[in-house]
XYZ file of C-alpha atoms in Angstrom:
509
model
C -125.696 -157.669 107.655
C -124.562 -160.271 104.809
C -124.545 -158.747 101.268
C -125.771 -160.961 98.339
C -123.028 -161.111 95.531
C -123.632 -162.703 92.210
C -121.386 -162.755 89.053
C -123.961 -161.093 87.257
C -124.127 -157.507 86.106
C -125.362 -155.352 88.928
C -129.090 -154.509 88.939
C -128.846 -151.024 90.542
C -128.536 -147.732 88.783
C -125.552 -146.712 90.567
C -123.735 -149.389 89.063
C -123.437 -147.114 85.987
C -120.562 -144.579 86.485
C -122.352 -141.901 84.566
C -125.391 -142.441 86.917
C -123.456 -142.186 89.918
C -121.416 -139.131 88.922
C -124.847 -137.332 88.174
C -126.380 -138.326 91.399
C -123.261 -137.085 93.364
C -123.426 -133.815 91.604
C -127.193 -133.317 92.517
C -126.639 -134.213 95.971
C -123.990 -131.560 96.272
C -126.368 -128.758 95.647
C -129.478 -130.123 97.264
C -130.668 -129.105 100.617
C -129.185 -131.077 103.700
C -132.121 -132.590 105.041
C -133.188 -133.483 101.417
C -129.836 -134.790 100.637
C -129.348 -137.091 103.604
C -132.924 -138.425 103.174
C -132.197 -139.187 99.455
C -128.765 -140.864 100.554
C -130.550 -143.152 102.771
C -132.764 -144.027 100.284
C -129.918 -145.107 98.133
C -128.339 -147.027 101.050
C -131.723 -149.164 101.280
C -131.904 -149.801 97.673
C -128.075 -150.843 97.483
C -128.892 -153.496 100.498
C -131.636 -154.750 98.177
C -129.542 -154.898 95.187
C -127.570 -157.992 93.618
C -124.677 -158.502 91.435
C -122.218 -156.076 92.838
C -118.526 -157.184 93.331
C -117.544 -156.267 96.899
C -115.055 -153.777 95.863
C -117.507 -151.988 93.724
C -120.328 -151.898 96.103
C -117.970 -150.374 98.711
C -116.845 -147.724 96.433
C -120.610 -146.663 95.682
C -121.050 -146.664 99.439
C -117.998 -144.748 100.087
C -118.746 -142.126 97.553
C -122.408 -141.506 98.888
C -121.118 -141.270 102.423
C -118.754 -138.458 101.470
C -121.358 -136.783 99.743
C -123.359 -136.691 102.942
C -120.748 -135.327 105.143
C -121.235 -131.611 104.249
C -124.886 -131.819 104.772
C -124.629 -133.915 108.227
C -122.520 -131.032 109.672
C -124.920 -128.405 108.554
C -127.710 -130.359 110.275
C -125.752 -130.894 113.366
C -124.833 -127.057 113.435
C -128.709 -126.598 113.378
C -129.078 -128.966 116.002
C -126.308 -127.316 118.436
C -126.709 -123.613 117.607
C -130.408 -123.166 117.384
C -131.176 -124.361 120.942
C -133.746 -124.180 122.199
C -135.635 -126.305 119.512
C -139.267 -127.310 119.313
C -139.697 -130.880 120.323
C -140.898 -131.742 116.713
C -137.378 -130.076 115.187
C -135.216 -131.431 117.878
C -136.644 -134.918 117.259
C -136.476 -134.684 113.397
C -132.624 -133.558 113.434
C -131.754 -135.856 116.053
C -133.367 -139.056 114.551
C -131.972 -137.995 111.192
C -128.384 -137.532 112.221
C -128.320 -140.530 114.828
C -130.245 -142.635 112.310
C -127.584 -142.052 109.563
C -124.582 -143.169 111.772
C -126.299 -146.287 112.796
C -127.208 -147.398 109.366
C -123.686 -146.550 107.663
C -122.116 -148.297 110.551
C -123.919 -151.455 109.826
C -123.025 -151.196 105.890
C -119.610 -150.932 106.376
C -119.415 -153.723 108.749
C -121.404 -155.682 106.293
C -118.510 -154.910 103.698
C -115.936 -156.292 106.286
C -118.108 -159.319 107.083
C -118.632 -160.175 103.503
C -114.903 -159.965 102.679
C -114.258 -162.801 105.192
C -117.343 -165.018 103.859
C -116.123 -164.669 100.407
C -112.448 -164.313 100.880
C -111.308 -165.964 97.837
C -113.410 -163.767 95.437
C -112.177 -161.219 93.275
C -114.157 -158.574 94.938
C -112.992 -159.453 98.079
C -109.251 -159.430 96.924
C -109.767 -155.972 95.449
C -111.338 -154.951 98.871
C -108.314 -155.786 100.759
C -106.777 -152.390 100.128
C -109.909 -150.443 101.537
C -110.213 -152.873 104.480
C -108.684 -150.466 106.981
C -110.906 -147.463 105.741
C -114.142 -149.621 105.869
C -113.372 -150.583 109.687
C -112.114 -147.009 110.511
C -115.505 -145.518 109.202
C -117.627 -148.097 110.919
C -115.877 -147.150 114.159
C -116.210 -143.570 113.741
C -119.983 -144.097 112.850
C -120.600 -146.171 116.111
C -118.833 -143.420 117.948
C -120.991 -140.606 116.427
C -124.007 -142.738 117.486
C -122.566 -142.323 121.168
C -122.112 -138.590 120.454
C -125.709 -138.318 119.251
C -126.980 -140.278 122.156
C -125.355 -138.022 124.567
C -126.558 -135.016 122.924
C -129.902 -136.032 124.187
C -128.512 -137.139 127.575
C -129.830 -140.745 126.882
C -128.160 -143.865 127.961
C -125.693 -145.446 125.418
C -126.629 -148.957 124.434
C -124.193 -151.687 125.499
C -124.447 -153.091 122.158
C -122.514 -150.035 120.634
C -119.755 -150.444 122.945
C -119.450 -154.121 121.915
C -119.337 -153.091 118.236
C -116.729 -150.530 119.112
C -114.601 -153.101 120.926
C -114.769 -155.901 118.371
C -114.143 -153.554 115.574
C -110.991 -152.571 117.384
C -109.765 -156.038 118.250
C -110.463 -157.081 114.695
C -108.282 -154.311 113.158
C -105.746 -155.055 115.753
C -105.706 -158.606 114.681
C -105.522 -157.719 111.089
C -102.301 -155.252 111.923
C -103.907 -151.851 111.178
C -105.682 -150.932 114.156
C -103.155 -147.946 114.625
C -102.836 -147.366 110.884
C -102.898 -143.654 109.931
C -105.334 -142.722 107.268
C -107.739 -139.797 106.211
C -111.283 -140.924 107.236
C -113.094 -138.459 104.839
C -111.703 -136.246 102.074
C -113.208 -133.027 103.732
C -111.753 -134.065 107.312
C -108.202 -132.675 108.159
C -105.754 -134.860 109.849
C -105.214 -138.695 110.026
C -106.819 -141.187 112.325
C -107.032 -144.904 112.869
C -109.472 -147.668 114.147
C -107.865 -147.604 117.508
C -107.544 -143.694 117.789
C -111.277 -143.639 117.334
C -111.905 -146.414 119.907
C -109.583 -144.363 122.597
C -111.646 -141.152 121.555
C -114.801 -142.770 122.360
C -113.269 -143.712 125.836
C -112.111 -140.425 126.561
C -115.360 -139.026 125.543
C -117.145 -141.292 127.932
C -114.610 -140.479 130.990
C -115.251 -136.769 130.414
C -118.716 -136.879 132.069
C -120.695 -134.972 129.449
C -123.927 -135.247 131.283
C -122.949 -131.764 133.022
C -122.444 -129.992 129.810
C -124.902 -128.328 127.144
C -125.012 -129.737 123.876
C -122.729 -126.847 122.331
C -120.391 -127.554 124.891
C -120.326 -131.212 124.344
C -119.349 -130.400 120.713
C -116.465 -128.239 122.232
C -115.315 -130.766 124.381
C -115.210 -133.442 121.485
C -113.063 -130.906 119.733
C -110.847 -130.354 122.585
C -110.512 -134.348 122.817
C -109.336 -134.561 119.423
C -106.802 -131.942 119.800
C -105.183 -133.802 123.003
C -106.010 -137.232 121.880
C -102.204 -138.214 121.063
C -101.299 -137.729 124.768
C -103.785 -140.467 126.176
C -102.847 -144.031 126.253
C -104.901 -147.170 125.894
C -102.795 -150.261 126.964
C -103.281 -153.988 127.678
C -101.095 -153.462 130.782
C -102.291 -151.441 133.789
C -99.980 -148.461 134.564
C -99.361 -146.375 137.551
C -101.519 -143.561 136.014
C -104.372 -145.979 134.483
C -107.760 -144.624 135.553
C -110.141 -146.860 133.738
C -110.589 -150.267 132.389
C -112.657 -152.029 129.969
C -113.047 -155.357 128.110
C -112.892 -154.854 124.256
C -114.323 -158.400 123.655
C -117.367 -157.714 125.791
C -120.192 -155.009 126.034
C -118.657 -153.406 129.112
C -118.503 -149.746 129.608
C -115.156 -148.090 130.576
C -115.045 -148.656 134.428
C -113.099 -146.980 136.965
C -110.090 -148.907 138.632
C -111.870 -148.644 142.032
C -113.605 -151.613 140.899
C -111.194 -154.428 139.932
C -111.285 -155.772 136.281
C -110.761 -159.432 137.432
C -108.631 -162.004 135.773
C -106.340 -161.342 132.689
C -107.966 -161.708 129.354
C -107.475 -160.745 125.881
C -109.800 -158.066 125.287
C -108.969 -156.159 128.630
C -107.701 -152.711 127.997
C -106.403 -149.783 130.654
C -106.932 -146.136 129.811
C -104.646 -143.628 131.283
C -104.559 -139.678 130.865
C -100.876 -139.812 129.895
C -99.606 -136.326 129.068
C -103.145 -134.795 128.153
C -103.371 -133.241 131.733
C -100.302 -131.195 131.397
C -101.067 -130.198 127.709
C -104.310 -129.227 128.999
C -103.040 -127.184 131.966
C -100.609 -125.322 129.319
C -103.651 -124.652 127.291
C -105.785 -123.455 130.234
C -103.047 -120.922 131.155
C -103.058 -119.493 127.649
C -106.879 -119.196 127.224
C -106.751 -117.347 130.771
C -104.580 -114.798 129.115
C -106.986 -114.533 126.277
C -104.925 -116.605 123.857
C -106.367 -119.237 121.700
C -103.659 -121.060 119.595
C -104.244 -120.989 116.016
C -103.741 -124.566 115.570
C -106.612 -125.104 117.962
C -109.496 -126.537 115.692
C -112.756 -125.718 117.576
C -114.931 -126.083 114.376
C -115.967 -122.278 114.860
C -115.540 -119.145 116.906
C -115.793 -119.426 120.546
C -115.122 -116.622 123.180
C -112.123 -117.504 125.515
C -114.634 -117.610 128.429
C -116.587 -120.380 126.881
C -113.519 -122.423 126.076
C -112.019 -121.998 129.268
C -115.254 -123.110 131.164
C -115.115 -126.731 129.015
C -111.236 -126.770 129.860
C -111.804 -126.642 133.542
C -114.464 -129.268 133.385
C -112.248 -131.484 131.301
C -109.339 -131.054 133.670
C -111.578 -132.370 136.570
C -112.465 -135.579 134.787
C -108.879 -136.205 133.240
C -107.265 -135.881 136.562
C -105.316 -139.050 137.870
C -107.962 -139.240 140.531
C -111.344 -138.356 138.991
C -113.873 -136.872 141.353
C -115.840 -139.431 143.563
C -119.186 -138.820 145.542
C -118.357 -137.222 148.959
C -121.617 -137.874 150.677
C -123.691 -141.095 150.600
C -127.022 -140.779 149.008
C -130.309 -141.675 150.739
C -133.331 -142.849 148.796
C -136.475 -140.592 149.031
C -139.827 -139.841 147.428
C -141.024 -136.320 148.041
C -142.360 -133.577 145.833
C -140.545 -130.216 145.692
C -141.624 -126.869 144.321
C -138.898 -125.180 142.175
C -138.029 -121.952 140.681
C -135.228 -121.603 138.244
C -133.059 -118.890 137.114
C -131.042 -116.253 139.237
C -134.226 -113.643 139.233
C -136.706 -116.188 140.702
C -134.270 -117.251 143.205
C -133.382 -113.743 144.307
C -137.218 -113.132 144.626
C -137.800 -116.260 146.456
C -135.095 -115.136 148.789
C -136.835 -111.772 149.374
C -140.121 -113.153 150.119
C -140.072 -116.768 150.672
C -143.281 -117.171 152.126
C -145.198 -115.340 149.215
C -143.406 -116.844 146.509
C -145.591 -119.712 145.667
C -148.765 -117.427 145.579
C -147.034 -114.284 143.517
C -145.182 -116.404 141.075
C -147.278 -119.675 140.776
C -146.836 -119.342 136.860
C -143.168 -120.118 136.973
C -143.124 -122.787 139.833
C -142.556 -126.362 138.820
C -143.219 -129.483 140.566
C -140.512 -132.121 140.783
C -140.149 -135.487 142.585
C -136.809 -135.894 144.550
C -135.728 -139.447 144.439
C -132.515 -139.112 146.759
C -130.658 -136.659 148.658
C -127.145 -136.380 150.490
C -125.663 -133.677 152.285
C -124.237 -132.297 149.062
C -127.519 -132.135 147.015
C -130.282 -134.074 145.575
C -131.558 -135.915 142.334
C -134.993 -134.875 141.007
C -137.427 -136.167 138.367
C -139.790 -134.116 136.215
C -141.657 -134.259 132.910
C -139.055 -133.993 130.022
C -139.357 -131.231 127.439
C -137.074 -129.697 124.776
C -135.659 -127.036 127.181
C -134.818 -129.520 130.008
C -130.981 -129.603 129.146
C -130.992 -125.713 129.390
C -131.367 -126.237 133.264
C -127.703 -127.229 133.311
C -125.523 -124.655 134.931
C -128.482 -122.735 136.047
C -129.443 -121.348 139.478
C -132.456 -123.111 141.276
C -134.234 -122.918 144.480
C -136.664 -125.770 145.791
C -138.756 -126.222 148.842
C -139.714 -129.883 149.645
C -143.506 -130.252 150.303
C -144.123 -129.850 154.296
C -140.956 -127.864 154.717
C -140.541 -124.178 155.281
C -136.829 -124.097 154.225
C -135.758 -123.116 150.672
C -132.747 -124.881 149.061
C -130.517 -122.927 146.791
C -128.628 -124.881 144.196
C -127.055 -125.412 140.794
C -128.199 -127.877 138.162
C -125.057 -130.127 137.370
C -126.199 -133.415 135.573
C -129.067 -133.877 133.147
C -130.400 -137.485 131.684
C -133.309 -138.316 129.928
C -135.160 -141.243 131.010
C -137.557 -143.762 129.451
C -141.322 -142.558 129.505
C -140.674 -138.897 128.533
C -139.125 -138.186 131.907
C -135.799 -136.564 132.945
C -133.627 -136.422 135.845
C -131.578 -133.580 137.247
C -128.678 -133.769 139.620
C -128.534 -130.667 141.847
C -125.598 -129.501 143.911
C -126.626 -127.866 147.128
C -125.163 -124.203 147.728
C -127.125 -123.454 150.796
C -130.144 -123.738 152.726
C -129.908 -120.469 154.469
C -129.369 -118.379 151.417
C -130.279 -114.621 151.943
C -131.227 -112.071 149.097
C -129.414 -108.879 149.664
C -128.834 -105.646 147.688
C -125.206 -104.578 147.234
C -124.002 -100.742 146.614
C -121.047 -99.883 144.932
C -118.539 -98.188 147.464
C -118.272 -94.962 145.619
C -119.298 -91.453 145.705
C -122.290 -90.204 143.859
C -124.165 -93.493 143.451
C -127.679 -93.774 143.620
C -130.014 -96.767 144.449
C -130.703 -97.494 140.927
C -127.081 -98.851 140.819
C -127.760 -101.486 143.295
C -126.655 -105.014 142.534
C -128.923 -108.012 143.322
C -126.933 -110.592 145.342
C -127.620 -113.841 147.187
C -125.561 -114.400 150.374
C -124.461 -117.940 151.208
C -123.720 -117.862 154.769
C -121.223 -120.800 155.791
C -119.198 -122.102 158.659
C -115.433 -121.585 158.320
C -113.909 -118.207 157.314
C -116.321 -115.503 158.862
C -114.291 -112.697 157.370
C -114.910 -114.291 153.816
C -118.221 -114.097 152.317
C -119.508 -116.027 149.275
C -122.152 -114.141 147.282
C -124.274 -115.028 144.062
C -124.501 -112.332 141.477
C -126.151 -111.972 138.231
C -123.712 -113.411 135.245
C -121.125 -110.824 134.445
C -121.521 -108.673 137.587
C -118.190 -109.334 139.261
C -115.641 -106.634 139.091
C -112.421 -107.307 140.930
C -111.704 -103.532 141.089
C -114.953 -102.489 142.434
C -115.644 -102.815 146.492
C -119.302 -103.373 147.524
C -121.469 -102.908 150.497
C -124.679 -104.272 152.126
C -126.546 -103.853 155.222
C -127.919 -106.833 157.199
C -129.297 -107.102 160.804
C -128.170 -103.614 162.076
C -124.609 -104.183 160.554
C -122.997 -102.866 157.283
C -120.567 -105.359 155.504
C -117.970 -103.619 153.266
C -116.883 -106.199 150.914
C -113.219 -106.385 149.042
C -113.289 -108.496 145.963
C -110.955 -111.605 146.366
C -111.832 -113.897 143.347
C -114.681 -115.140 141.086
C -114.930 -118.665 142.141
C -117.397 -120.026 139.611
C -119.700 -118.931 136.643
C -122.842 -120.824 135.581
C -125.333 -120.215 133.041
C -127.114 -117.310 134.587
C -125.092 -116.781 137.713
C -121.677 -116.289 139.068
C -120.289 -116.889 142.796
C -117.576 -114.494 143.958
C -115.530 -114.387 147.175
C -115.203 -111.146 148.946
C -113.171 -110.211 152.278
C -115.934 -108.892 154.750
C -114.836 -105.590 156.708
C -118.016 -105.689 158.796
C -119.050 -102.707 161.131
């Protein structure tokens, strides 16, 4: 965007200091959605105005943006904490937030561009002191655009990455890519254009498509905490994991694919000391200790923080996870139940499941399979992301075998469709009833479980339990095939949205 600047008096009401002050005061007390909509209207009128000096225009833009921040934070909390939302409400909040960041990014870059076009003007000269802030805010706005696209599990337009990279290189050429500054008056700590670019790369590398929106926000806060430990360098280090070309529209790419010839925009990303710092924090949180200097933007139970820390640990490792099994393209329909209760019921009566529970069954299209799982597509709806981390059981058409798995990755697709990556737990799962091994118990105390028979250690059983059921101090037993299995708790292997997997030593008799 190229702004029109003329020497005459600005033809805009906010050019008057009193009018601007009154408008900002009214915005402060307005309802969040109303305030953001009004600010967007002011932005639109500013784009059509004339007569502003560049420094004056930027100052008005900056103050309106400052006024929007508390309202945007409130709307973001509504989006994240009120899940599930109706499709209409989800769309409204998403469009308002995502659209704001896209708009303000363009306006700030318009100021930067105008300062180059009209470099000898008084306004451009006065604007020089604000140039680092304008570039950093533009960079932050493009990053927020990525974040909001990720909340909806949608693909990130490569144009956004091109803008991020170009802004970073321009700031580097101007000598202030790493200049510390306070991005917003209400924001704690200092940042820079280069740090925001690095933050976007870490965010991308953290595989957010397997986290719920609230977990994505928590992961983003943790990235901010650990960000000083990461390294972005023009040179490939021993611990470099990703590369990208900041001068192109390339996304961060693992070094398993060679970056090709050296070029000015080529940068390499390494976890540096972040993994060690994350390990230290994990040990503290495992003991129930959340450091006071850890700004998570709200109160979270240690268990929720620990789950996200473990996720980040996997993807920040020097060797990120790679696909272990080759995928094979297929096209077959699958009948699916989701949630521990339905999976347990199917395991008890697999033949009758479809007729007795037809109201809860879904029909998915499986598009590829591997030894470790499958990817399925289905009609998107507001509760789609809620499947992440949930237990599910599916039966391909024409098969009598039920496959028990966990929803690991969710992505939205064009045409109101969505895809889900499912990790296979077992194709021979058995529903069982576990009894605590103590005197005086009754049948009412039985715990439902799903046994995952497996090759390997015959004396170790893996059992899926309802969330919160595992007790390392409580021995259990169950009968199957005329044999009684006496179980000694070993460890909690994994916790999901509605289940947990525990390991037990088996003293069968």
